[in-house]
PDB file of C-alpha atoms in Angstrom:
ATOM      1  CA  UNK U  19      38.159  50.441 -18.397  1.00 50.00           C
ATOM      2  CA  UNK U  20      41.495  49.330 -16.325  1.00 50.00           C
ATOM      3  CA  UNK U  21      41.065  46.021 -14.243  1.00 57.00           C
ATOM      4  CA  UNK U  22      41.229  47.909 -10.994  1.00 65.00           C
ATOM      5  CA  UNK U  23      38.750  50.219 -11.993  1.00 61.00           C
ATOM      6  CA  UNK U  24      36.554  47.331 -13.421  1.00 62.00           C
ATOM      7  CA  UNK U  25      36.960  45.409  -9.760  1.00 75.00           C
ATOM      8  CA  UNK U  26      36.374  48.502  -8.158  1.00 82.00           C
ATOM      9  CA  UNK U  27      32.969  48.957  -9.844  1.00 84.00           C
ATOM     10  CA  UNK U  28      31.953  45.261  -8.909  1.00 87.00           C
ATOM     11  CA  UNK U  29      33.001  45.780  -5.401  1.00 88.00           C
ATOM     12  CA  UNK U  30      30.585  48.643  -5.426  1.00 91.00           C
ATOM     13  CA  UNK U  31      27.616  46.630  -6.358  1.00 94.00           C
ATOM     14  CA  UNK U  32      28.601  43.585  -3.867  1.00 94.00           C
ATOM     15  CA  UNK U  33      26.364  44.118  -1.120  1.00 96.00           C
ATOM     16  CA  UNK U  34      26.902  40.949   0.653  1.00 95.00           C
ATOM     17  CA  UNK U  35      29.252  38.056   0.610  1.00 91.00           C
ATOM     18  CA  UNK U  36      30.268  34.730   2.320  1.00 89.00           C
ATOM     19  CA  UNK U  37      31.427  32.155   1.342  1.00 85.00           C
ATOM     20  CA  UNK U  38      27.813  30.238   0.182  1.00 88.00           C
ATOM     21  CA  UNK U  39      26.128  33.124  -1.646  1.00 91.00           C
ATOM     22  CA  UNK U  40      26.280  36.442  -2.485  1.00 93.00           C
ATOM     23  CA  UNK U  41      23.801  39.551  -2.818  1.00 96.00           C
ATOM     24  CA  UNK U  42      24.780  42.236  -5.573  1.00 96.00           C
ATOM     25  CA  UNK U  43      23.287  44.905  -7.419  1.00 97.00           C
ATOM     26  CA  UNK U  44      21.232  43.704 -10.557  1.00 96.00           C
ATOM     27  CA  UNK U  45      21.319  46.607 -13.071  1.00 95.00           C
ATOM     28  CA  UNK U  46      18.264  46.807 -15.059  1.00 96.00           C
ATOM     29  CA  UNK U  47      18.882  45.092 -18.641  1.00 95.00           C
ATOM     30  CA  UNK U  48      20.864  41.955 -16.795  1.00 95.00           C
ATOM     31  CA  UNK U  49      19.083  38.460 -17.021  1.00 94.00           C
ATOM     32  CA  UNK U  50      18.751  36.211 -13.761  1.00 91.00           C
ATOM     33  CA  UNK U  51      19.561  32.865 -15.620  1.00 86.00           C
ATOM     34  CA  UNK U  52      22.630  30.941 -16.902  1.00 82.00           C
ATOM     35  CA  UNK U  53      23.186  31.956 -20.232  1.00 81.00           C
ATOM     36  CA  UNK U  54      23.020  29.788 -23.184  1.00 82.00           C
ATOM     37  CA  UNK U  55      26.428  27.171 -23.889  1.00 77.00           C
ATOM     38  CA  UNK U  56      28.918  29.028 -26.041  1.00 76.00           C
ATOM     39  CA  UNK U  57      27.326  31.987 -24.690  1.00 77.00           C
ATOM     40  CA  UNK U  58      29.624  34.646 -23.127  1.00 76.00           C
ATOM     41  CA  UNK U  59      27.776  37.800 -22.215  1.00 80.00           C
ATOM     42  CA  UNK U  60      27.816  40.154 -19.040  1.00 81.00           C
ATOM     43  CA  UNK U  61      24.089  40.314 -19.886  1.00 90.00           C
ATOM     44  CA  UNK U  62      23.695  37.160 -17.853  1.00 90.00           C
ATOM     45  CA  UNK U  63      23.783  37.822 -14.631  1.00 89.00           C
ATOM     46  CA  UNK U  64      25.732  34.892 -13.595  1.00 87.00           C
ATOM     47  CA  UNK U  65      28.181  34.771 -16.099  1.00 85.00           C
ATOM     48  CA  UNK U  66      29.409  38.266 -15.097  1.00 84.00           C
ATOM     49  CA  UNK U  67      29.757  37.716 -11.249  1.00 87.00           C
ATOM     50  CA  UNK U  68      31.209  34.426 -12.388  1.00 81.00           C
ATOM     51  CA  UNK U  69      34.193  36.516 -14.012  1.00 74.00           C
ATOM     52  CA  UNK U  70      35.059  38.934 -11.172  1.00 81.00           C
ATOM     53  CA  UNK U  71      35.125  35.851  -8.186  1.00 82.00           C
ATOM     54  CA  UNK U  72      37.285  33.910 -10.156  1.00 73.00           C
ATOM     55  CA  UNK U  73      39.109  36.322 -11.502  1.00 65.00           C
ATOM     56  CA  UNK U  74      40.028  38.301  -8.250  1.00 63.00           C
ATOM     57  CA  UNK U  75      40.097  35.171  -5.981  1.00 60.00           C
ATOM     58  CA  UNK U  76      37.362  37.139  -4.080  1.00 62.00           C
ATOM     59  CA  UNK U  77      35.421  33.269  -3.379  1.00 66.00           C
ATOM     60  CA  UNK U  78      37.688  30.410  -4.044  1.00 60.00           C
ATOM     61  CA  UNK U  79      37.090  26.787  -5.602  1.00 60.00           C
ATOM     62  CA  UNK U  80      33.422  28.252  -7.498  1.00 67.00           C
ATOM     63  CA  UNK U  81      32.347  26.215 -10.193  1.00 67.00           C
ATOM     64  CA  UNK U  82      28.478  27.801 -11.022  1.00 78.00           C
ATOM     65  CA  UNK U  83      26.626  30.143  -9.275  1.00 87.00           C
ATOM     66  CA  UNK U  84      23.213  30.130  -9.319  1.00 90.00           C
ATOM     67  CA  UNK U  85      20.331  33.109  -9.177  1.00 92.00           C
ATOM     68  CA  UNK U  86      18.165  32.450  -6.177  1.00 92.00           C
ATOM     69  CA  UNK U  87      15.904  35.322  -7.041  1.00 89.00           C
ATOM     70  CA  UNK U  88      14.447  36.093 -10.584  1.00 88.00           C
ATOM     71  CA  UNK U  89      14.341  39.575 -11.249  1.00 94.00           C
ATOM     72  CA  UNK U  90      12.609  40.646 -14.310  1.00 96.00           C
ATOM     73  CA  UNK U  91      15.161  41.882 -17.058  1.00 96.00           C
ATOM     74  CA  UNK U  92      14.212  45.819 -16.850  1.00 97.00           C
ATOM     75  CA  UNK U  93      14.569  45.663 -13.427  1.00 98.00           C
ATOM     76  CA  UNK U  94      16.916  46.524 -11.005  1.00 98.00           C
ATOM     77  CA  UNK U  95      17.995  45.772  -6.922  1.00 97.00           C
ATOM     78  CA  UNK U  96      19.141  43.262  -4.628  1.00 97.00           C
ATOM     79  CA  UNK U  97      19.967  39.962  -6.326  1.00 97.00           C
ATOM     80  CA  UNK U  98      20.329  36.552  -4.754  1.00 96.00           C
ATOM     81  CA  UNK U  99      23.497  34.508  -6.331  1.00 94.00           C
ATOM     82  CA  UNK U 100      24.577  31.029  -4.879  1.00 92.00           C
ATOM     83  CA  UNK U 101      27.703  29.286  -4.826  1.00 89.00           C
ATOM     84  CA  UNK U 102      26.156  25.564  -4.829  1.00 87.00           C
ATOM     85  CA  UNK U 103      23.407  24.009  -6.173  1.00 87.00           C
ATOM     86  CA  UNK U 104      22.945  22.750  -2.753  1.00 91.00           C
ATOM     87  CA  UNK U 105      22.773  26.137  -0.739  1.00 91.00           C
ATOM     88  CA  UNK U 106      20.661  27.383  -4.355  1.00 91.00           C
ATOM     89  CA  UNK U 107      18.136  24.638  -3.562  1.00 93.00           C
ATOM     90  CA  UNK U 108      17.900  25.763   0.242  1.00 93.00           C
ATOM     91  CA  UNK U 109      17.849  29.374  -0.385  1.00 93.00           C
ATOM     92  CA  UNK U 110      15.262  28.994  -3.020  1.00 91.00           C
ATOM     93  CA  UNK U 111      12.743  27.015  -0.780  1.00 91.00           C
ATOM     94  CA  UNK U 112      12.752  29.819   1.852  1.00 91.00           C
ATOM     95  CA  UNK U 113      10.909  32.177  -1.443  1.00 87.00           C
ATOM     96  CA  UNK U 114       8.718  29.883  -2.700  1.00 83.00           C
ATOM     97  CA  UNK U 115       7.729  28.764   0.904  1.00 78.00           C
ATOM     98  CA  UNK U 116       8.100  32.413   2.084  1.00 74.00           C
ATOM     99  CA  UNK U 117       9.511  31.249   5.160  1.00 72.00           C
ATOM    100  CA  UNK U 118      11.929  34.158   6.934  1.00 76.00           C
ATOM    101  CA  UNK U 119      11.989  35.909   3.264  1.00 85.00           C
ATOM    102  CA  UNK U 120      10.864  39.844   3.601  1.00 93.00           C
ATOM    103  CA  UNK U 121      11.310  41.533  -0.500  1.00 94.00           C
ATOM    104  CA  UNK U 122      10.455  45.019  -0.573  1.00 97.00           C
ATOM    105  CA  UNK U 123      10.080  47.101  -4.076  1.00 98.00           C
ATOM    106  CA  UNK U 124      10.218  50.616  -4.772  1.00 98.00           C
ATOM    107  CA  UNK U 125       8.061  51.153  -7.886  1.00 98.00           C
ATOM    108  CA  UNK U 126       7.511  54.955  -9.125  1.00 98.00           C
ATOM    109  CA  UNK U 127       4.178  54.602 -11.130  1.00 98.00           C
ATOM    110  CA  UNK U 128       2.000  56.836 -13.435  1.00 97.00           C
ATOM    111  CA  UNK U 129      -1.125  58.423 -11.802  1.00 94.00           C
ATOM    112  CA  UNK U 130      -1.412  60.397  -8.742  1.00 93.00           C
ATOM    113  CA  UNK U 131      -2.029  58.238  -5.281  1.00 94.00           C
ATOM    114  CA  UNK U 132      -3.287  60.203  -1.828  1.00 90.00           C
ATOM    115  CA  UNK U 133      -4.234  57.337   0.352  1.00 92.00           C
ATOM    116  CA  UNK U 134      -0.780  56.545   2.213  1.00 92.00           C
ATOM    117  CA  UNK U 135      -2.580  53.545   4.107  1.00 96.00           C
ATOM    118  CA  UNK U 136      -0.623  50.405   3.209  1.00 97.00           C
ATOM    119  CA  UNK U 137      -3.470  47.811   1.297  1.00 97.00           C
ATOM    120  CA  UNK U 138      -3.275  43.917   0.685  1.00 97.00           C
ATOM    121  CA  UNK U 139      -3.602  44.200  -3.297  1.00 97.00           C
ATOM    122  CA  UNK U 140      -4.970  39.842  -3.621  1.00 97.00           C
ATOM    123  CA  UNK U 141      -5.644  38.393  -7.017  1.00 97.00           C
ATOM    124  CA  UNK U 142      -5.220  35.328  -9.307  1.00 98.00           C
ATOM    125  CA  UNK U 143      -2.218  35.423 -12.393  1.00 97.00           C
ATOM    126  CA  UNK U 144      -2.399  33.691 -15.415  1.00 96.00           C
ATOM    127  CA  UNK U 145       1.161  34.129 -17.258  1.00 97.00           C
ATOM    128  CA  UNK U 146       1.040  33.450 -21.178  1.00 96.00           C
ATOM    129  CA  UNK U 147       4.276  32.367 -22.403  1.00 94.00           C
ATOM    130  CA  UNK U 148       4.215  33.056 -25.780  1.00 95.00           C
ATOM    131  CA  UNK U 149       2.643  36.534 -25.013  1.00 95.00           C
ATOM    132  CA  UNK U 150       5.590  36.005 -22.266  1.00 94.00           C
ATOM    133  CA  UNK U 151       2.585  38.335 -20.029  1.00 96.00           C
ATOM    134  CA  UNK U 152       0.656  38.256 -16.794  1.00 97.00           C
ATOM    135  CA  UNK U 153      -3.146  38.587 -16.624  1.00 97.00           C
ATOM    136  CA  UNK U 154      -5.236  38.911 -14.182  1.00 97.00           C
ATOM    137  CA  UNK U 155      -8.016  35.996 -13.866  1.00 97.00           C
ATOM    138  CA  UNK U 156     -10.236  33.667 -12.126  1.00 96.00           C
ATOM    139  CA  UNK U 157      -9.041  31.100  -9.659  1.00 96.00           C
ATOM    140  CA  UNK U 158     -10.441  28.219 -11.537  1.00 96.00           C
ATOM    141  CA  UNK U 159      -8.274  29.588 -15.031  1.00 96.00           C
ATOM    142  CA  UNK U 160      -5.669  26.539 -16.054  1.00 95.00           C
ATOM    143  CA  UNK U 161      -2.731  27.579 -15.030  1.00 94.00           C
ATOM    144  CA  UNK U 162      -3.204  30.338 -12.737  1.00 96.00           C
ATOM    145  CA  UNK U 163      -1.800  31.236  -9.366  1.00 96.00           C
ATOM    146  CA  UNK U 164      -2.398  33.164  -6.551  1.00 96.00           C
ATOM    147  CA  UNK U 165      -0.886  36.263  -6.074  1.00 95.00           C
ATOM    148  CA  UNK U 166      -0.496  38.450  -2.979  1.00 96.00           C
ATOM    149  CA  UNK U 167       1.080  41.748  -2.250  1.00 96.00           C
ATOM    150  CA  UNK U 168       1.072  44.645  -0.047  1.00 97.00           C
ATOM    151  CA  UNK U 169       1.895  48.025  -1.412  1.00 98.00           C
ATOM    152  CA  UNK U 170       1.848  51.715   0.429  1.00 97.00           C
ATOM    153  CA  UNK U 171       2.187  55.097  -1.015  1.00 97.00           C
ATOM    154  CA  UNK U 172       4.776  57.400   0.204  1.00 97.00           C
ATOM    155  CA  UNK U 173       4.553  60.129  -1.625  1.00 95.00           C
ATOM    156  CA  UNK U 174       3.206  61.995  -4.951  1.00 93.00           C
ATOM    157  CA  UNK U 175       3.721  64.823  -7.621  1.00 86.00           C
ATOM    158  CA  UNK U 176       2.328  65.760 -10.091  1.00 84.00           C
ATOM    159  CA  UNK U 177       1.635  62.892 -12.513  1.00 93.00           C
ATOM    160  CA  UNK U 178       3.676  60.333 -10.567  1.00 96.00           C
ATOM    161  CA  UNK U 179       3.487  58.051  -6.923  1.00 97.00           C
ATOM    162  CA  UNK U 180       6.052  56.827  -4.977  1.00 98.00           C
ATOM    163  CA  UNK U 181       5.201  53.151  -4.167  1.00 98.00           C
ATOM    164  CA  UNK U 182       6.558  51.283  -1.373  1.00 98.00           C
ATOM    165  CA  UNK U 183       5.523  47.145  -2.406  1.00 98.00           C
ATOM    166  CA  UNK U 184       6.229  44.249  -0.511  1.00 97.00           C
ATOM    167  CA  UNK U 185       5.880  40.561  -1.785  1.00 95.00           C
ATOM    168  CA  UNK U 186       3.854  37.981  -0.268  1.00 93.00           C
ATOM    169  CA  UNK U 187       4.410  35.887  -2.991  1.00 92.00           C
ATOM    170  CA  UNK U 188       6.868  35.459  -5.974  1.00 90.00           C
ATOM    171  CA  UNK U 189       4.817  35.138  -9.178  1.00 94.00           C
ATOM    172  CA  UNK U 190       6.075  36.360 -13.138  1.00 94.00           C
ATOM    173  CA  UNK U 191       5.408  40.151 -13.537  1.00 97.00           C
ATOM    174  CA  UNK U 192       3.435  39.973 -10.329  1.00 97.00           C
ATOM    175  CA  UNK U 193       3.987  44.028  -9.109  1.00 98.00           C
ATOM    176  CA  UNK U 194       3.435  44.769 -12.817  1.00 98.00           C
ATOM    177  CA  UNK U 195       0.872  43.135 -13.268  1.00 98.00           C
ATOM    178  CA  UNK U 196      -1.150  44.135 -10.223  1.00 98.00           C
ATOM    179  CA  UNK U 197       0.402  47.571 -10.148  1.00 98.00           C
ATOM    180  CA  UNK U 198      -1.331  47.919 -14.114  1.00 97.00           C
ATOM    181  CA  UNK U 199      -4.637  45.770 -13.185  1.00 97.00           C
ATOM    182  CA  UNK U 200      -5.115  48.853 -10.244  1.00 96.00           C
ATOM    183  CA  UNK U 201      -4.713  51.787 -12.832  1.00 96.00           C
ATOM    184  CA  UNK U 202      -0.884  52.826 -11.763  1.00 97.00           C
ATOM    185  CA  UNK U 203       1.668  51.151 -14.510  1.00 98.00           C
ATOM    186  CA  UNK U 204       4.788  51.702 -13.336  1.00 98.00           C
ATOM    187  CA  UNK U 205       6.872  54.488 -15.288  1.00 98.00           C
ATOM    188  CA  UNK U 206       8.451  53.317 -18.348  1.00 97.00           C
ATOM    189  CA  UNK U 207       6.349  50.017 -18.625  1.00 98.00           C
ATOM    190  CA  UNK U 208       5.201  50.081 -21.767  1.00 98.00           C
ATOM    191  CA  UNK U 209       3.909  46.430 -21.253  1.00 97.00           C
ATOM    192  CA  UNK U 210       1.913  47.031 -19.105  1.00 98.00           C
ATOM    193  CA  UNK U 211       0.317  50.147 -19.630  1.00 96.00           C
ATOM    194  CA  UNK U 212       2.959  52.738 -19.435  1.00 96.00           C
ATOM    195  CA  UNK U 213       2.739  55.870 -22.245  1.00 94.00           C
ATOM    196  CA  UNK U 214       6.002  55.597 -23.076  1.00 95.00           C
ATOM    197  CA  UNK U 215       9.685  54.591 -22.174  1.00 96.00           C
ATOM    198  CA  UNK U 216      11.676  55.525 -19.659  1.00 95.00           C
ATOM    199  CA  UNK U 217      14.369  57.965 -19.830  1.00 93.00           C
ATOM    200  CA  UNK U 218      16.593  56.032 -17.644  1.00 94.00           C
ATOM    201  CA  UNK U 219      17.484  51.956 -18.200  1.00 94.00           C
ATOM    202  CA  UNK U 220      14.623  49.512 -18.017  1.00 96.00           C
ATOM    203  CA  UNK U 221      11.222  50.543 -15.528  1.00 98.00           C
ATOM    204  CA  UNK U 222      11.006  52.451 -12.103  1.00 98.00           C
ATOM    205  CA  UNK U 223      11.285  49.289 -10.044  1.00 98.00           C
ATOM    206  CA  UNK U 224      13.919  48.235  -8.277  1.00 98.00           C
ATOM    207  CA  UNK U 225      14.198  45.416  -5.665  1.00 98.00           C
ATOM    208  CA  UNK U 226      15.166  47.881  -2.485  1.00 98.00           C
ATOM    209  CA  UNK U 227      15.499  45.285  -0.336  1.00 97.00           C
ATOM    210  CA  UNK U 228      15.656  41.318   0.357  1.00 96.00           C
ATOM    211  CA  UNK U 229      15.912  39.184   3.930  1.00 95.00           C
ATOM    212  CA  UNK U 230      16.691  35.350   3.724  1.00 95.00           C
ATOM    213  CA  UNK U 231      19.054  33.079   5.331  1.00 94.00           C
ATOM    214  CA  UNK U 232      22.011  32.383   3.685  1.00 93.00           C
ATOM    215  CA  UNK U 233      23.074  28.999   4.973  1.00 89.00           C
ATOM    216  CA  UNK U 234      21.394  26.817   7.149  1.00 86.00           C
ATOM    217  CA  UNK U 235      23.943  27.327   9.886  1.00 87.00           C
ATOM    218  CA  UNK U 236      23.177  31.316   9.586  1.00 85.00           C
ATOM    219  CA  UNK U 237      20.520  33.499  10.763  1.00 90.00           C
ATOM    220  CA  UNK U 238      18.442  35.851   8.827  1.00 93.00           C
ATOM    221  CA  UNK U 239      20.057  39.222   7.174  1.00 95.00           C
ATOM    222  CA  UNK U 240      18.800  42.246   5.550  1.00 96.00           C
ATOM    223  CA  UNK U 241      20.653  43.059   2.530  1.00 97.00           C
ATOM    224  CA  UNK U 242      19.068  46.495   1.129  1.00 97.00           C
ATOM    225  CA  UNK U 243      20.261  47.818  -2.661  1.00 97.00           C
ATOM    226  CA  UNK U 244      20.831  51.586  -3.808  1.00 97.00           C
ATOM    227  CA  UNK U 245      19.677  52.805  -6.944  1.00 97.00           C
ATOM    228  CA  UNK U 246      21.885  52.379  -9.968  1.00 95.00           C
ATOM    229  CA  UNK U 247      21.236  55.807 -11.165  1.00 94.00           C
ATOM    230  CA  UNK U 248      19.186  58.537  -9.709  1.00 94.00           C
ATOM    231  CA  UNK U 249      17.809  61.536 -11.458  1.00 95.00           C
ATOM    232  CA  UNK U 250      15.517  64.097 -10.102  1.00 94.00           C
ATOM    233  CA  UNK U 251      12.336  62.041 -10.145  1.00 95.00           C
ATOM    234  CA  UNK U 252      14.179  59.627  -8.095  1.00 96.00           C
ATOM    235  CA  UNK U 253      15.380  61.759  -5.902  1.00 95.00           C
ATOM    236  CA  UNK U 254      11.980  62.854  -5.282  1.00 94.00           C
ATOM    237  CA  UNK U 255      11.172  59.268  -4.024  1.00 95.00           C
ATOM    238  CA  UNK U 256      14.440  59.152  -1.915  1.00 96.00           C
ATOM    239  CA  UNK U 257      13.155  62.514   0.198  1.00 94.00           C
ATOM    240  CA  UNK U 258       9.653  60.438   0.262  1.00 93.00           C
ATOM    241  CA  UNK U 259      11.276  57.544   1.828  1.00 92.00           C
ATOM    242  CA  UNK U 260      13.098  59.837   4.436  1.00 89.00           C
ATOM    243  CA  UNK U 261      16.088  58.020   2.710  1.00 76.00           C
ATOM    244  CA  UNK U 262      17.814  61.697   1.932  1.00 53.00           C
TER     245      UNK U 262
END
C-alpha cells in the first residue's frame, strides 16, 4: 500500500480533529495503551495515529498522544486520543466523573430478545487480573465496583438481538460482563459465554458513539463511528437502527 492510499485510509477513520484531541475509528484487534519501549507496532493504538500526524503534518509540534477511552482489544468504535497529558487528564475526568460524557454501544448478542423497553441492567464487578475477567458479585467483595448500564433491544432474528447499550459507568468488560451475567453473550465472545468465534475481527461490539468536551474552552460534541466491516448480520442491525 502507496502512502497516499495509506493516508487516505487514515483520513477515513478520523472522525474528529482539533488541535487538542482527536476521535478515530478503533478497529477491533488495536490496543488503547502506549506500547511497550522498543516497541513499534500499529497494534497500539497510539503508536499508529502517532505515525500518520507526524508524518502528514496533519497536527503539528505532537510529542505523545494519549487514549482517553479504553476500548477492549476485540472491540471496535469511536476512540478518544489526546494530544497532551494535560487535555488527557481533563478529558479523562469527564468519564470517570461522567460529567457531559454520553457512550453508546451496539452489541449483536446470542439469544432471541422481544421486550424493546430500554432497562437499567445495575450490578457489582469484581475484575480478576490474572484471570484478566469480570464477575459479577456482592458489594461488600474486595475490590469490586459498581456497575451501571442501560441497554434496549432494537431488533431480533432468529438466534440473534440487536442491542442498543449505553454506559453509565466505565468499568473492565462491563457490557460483557453484564450482557453474559443476563443470558445474551455477545456474538463471538467466547469469554464470556459465546459458542464460538466470530466470523468477522474480534466481537459484535462496537463503540457507535461517544460525547465529551474536548477542551475546556469547547462545548460538548457528538462524534458517532461506522462499522469497520459489515456483513449481512450487520446489516440486519443497521435496518434495526433505521440507520439504512
Amino acid at each position: 500500500m502507496n502512502d497516499t492510499v495509506l493516508e487516505s485510509v487514515y483520513r477515513q477513520r478520523l472522525l474528529y480533529c482539533d488541535t487538542d484531541c482527536a476521535v478515530v475509528l478503533k478497529l477491533p484487534g488495536q490496543i488503547c495503551e502506549h506500547p511497550p519501549i522498543n516497541t513499534h507496532s500499529q497494534a497500539f493504538l497510539p503508536f499508529d495515529w502517532h505515525n500518520f500526524f507526524s508524518g502528514c503534518g496533519y497536527i503539528s509540534n505532537i510529542d505523545d498522544i494519549h487514549c482517553v477511552n479504553r476500548i477492549d482489544r476485540p472491540v471496535s468504535g469511536a476512540a478518544v486520543l489526546s494530544f497532551s497529558g494535560q487535555n488527557a487528564a481533563f478529558i479523562s475526568r469527564q468519564f470517570a466523573e461522567n460529567t457531559a460524557v454520553h457512550k453508546c454501544y451496539w452489541a449483536i448478542v446470542e439469544g432471541s430478545i422481544s421486550d424493546t423497553n430500554e432497562h437499567l441492567l445495575e450490578q457489582y464487578l469484581y475484575f480478576d487480573r490474572k484471570k484478566q475477567k469480570s464477575y459479577i458479585c456482592d458489594s461488600s467483595t474486595p475490590g469490586a465496583k459498581h456497575a451501571r448500564l442501560l441497554w434496549k433491544c432494537l431488533g431480533t432474528g432468529e438466534r440473534y438481538s440487536f442491542l442498543e447499550v449505553r454506559l453509565l459507568t466505565g468499568r473492565t468488560h462491563q457490557i460483557r460482563s453484564q450482557l453474559f451475567s443476563l443470558g445474551f453473550p455477545i456474538k463471538g465472545d467466547v469469554k464470556y459465554g459465546a459458542r464460538r468465534k466470530d466470523s468477522l475481527p474480534g466481537i459484535r461490539l462496537h463503540a457507535r458513539s461517544v460525547s465529551f468536551m474536548p477542551s475546556a474552552s469547547a462545548g460538548c460534541i457528538t462524534v458517532t463511528a461506522p462499522l469497520p466491516q459489515t456483513d449481512s448480520l450487520w446489516n440486519a442491525f443497521l435496518e434495526a437502527a433505521g440507520d439504512k
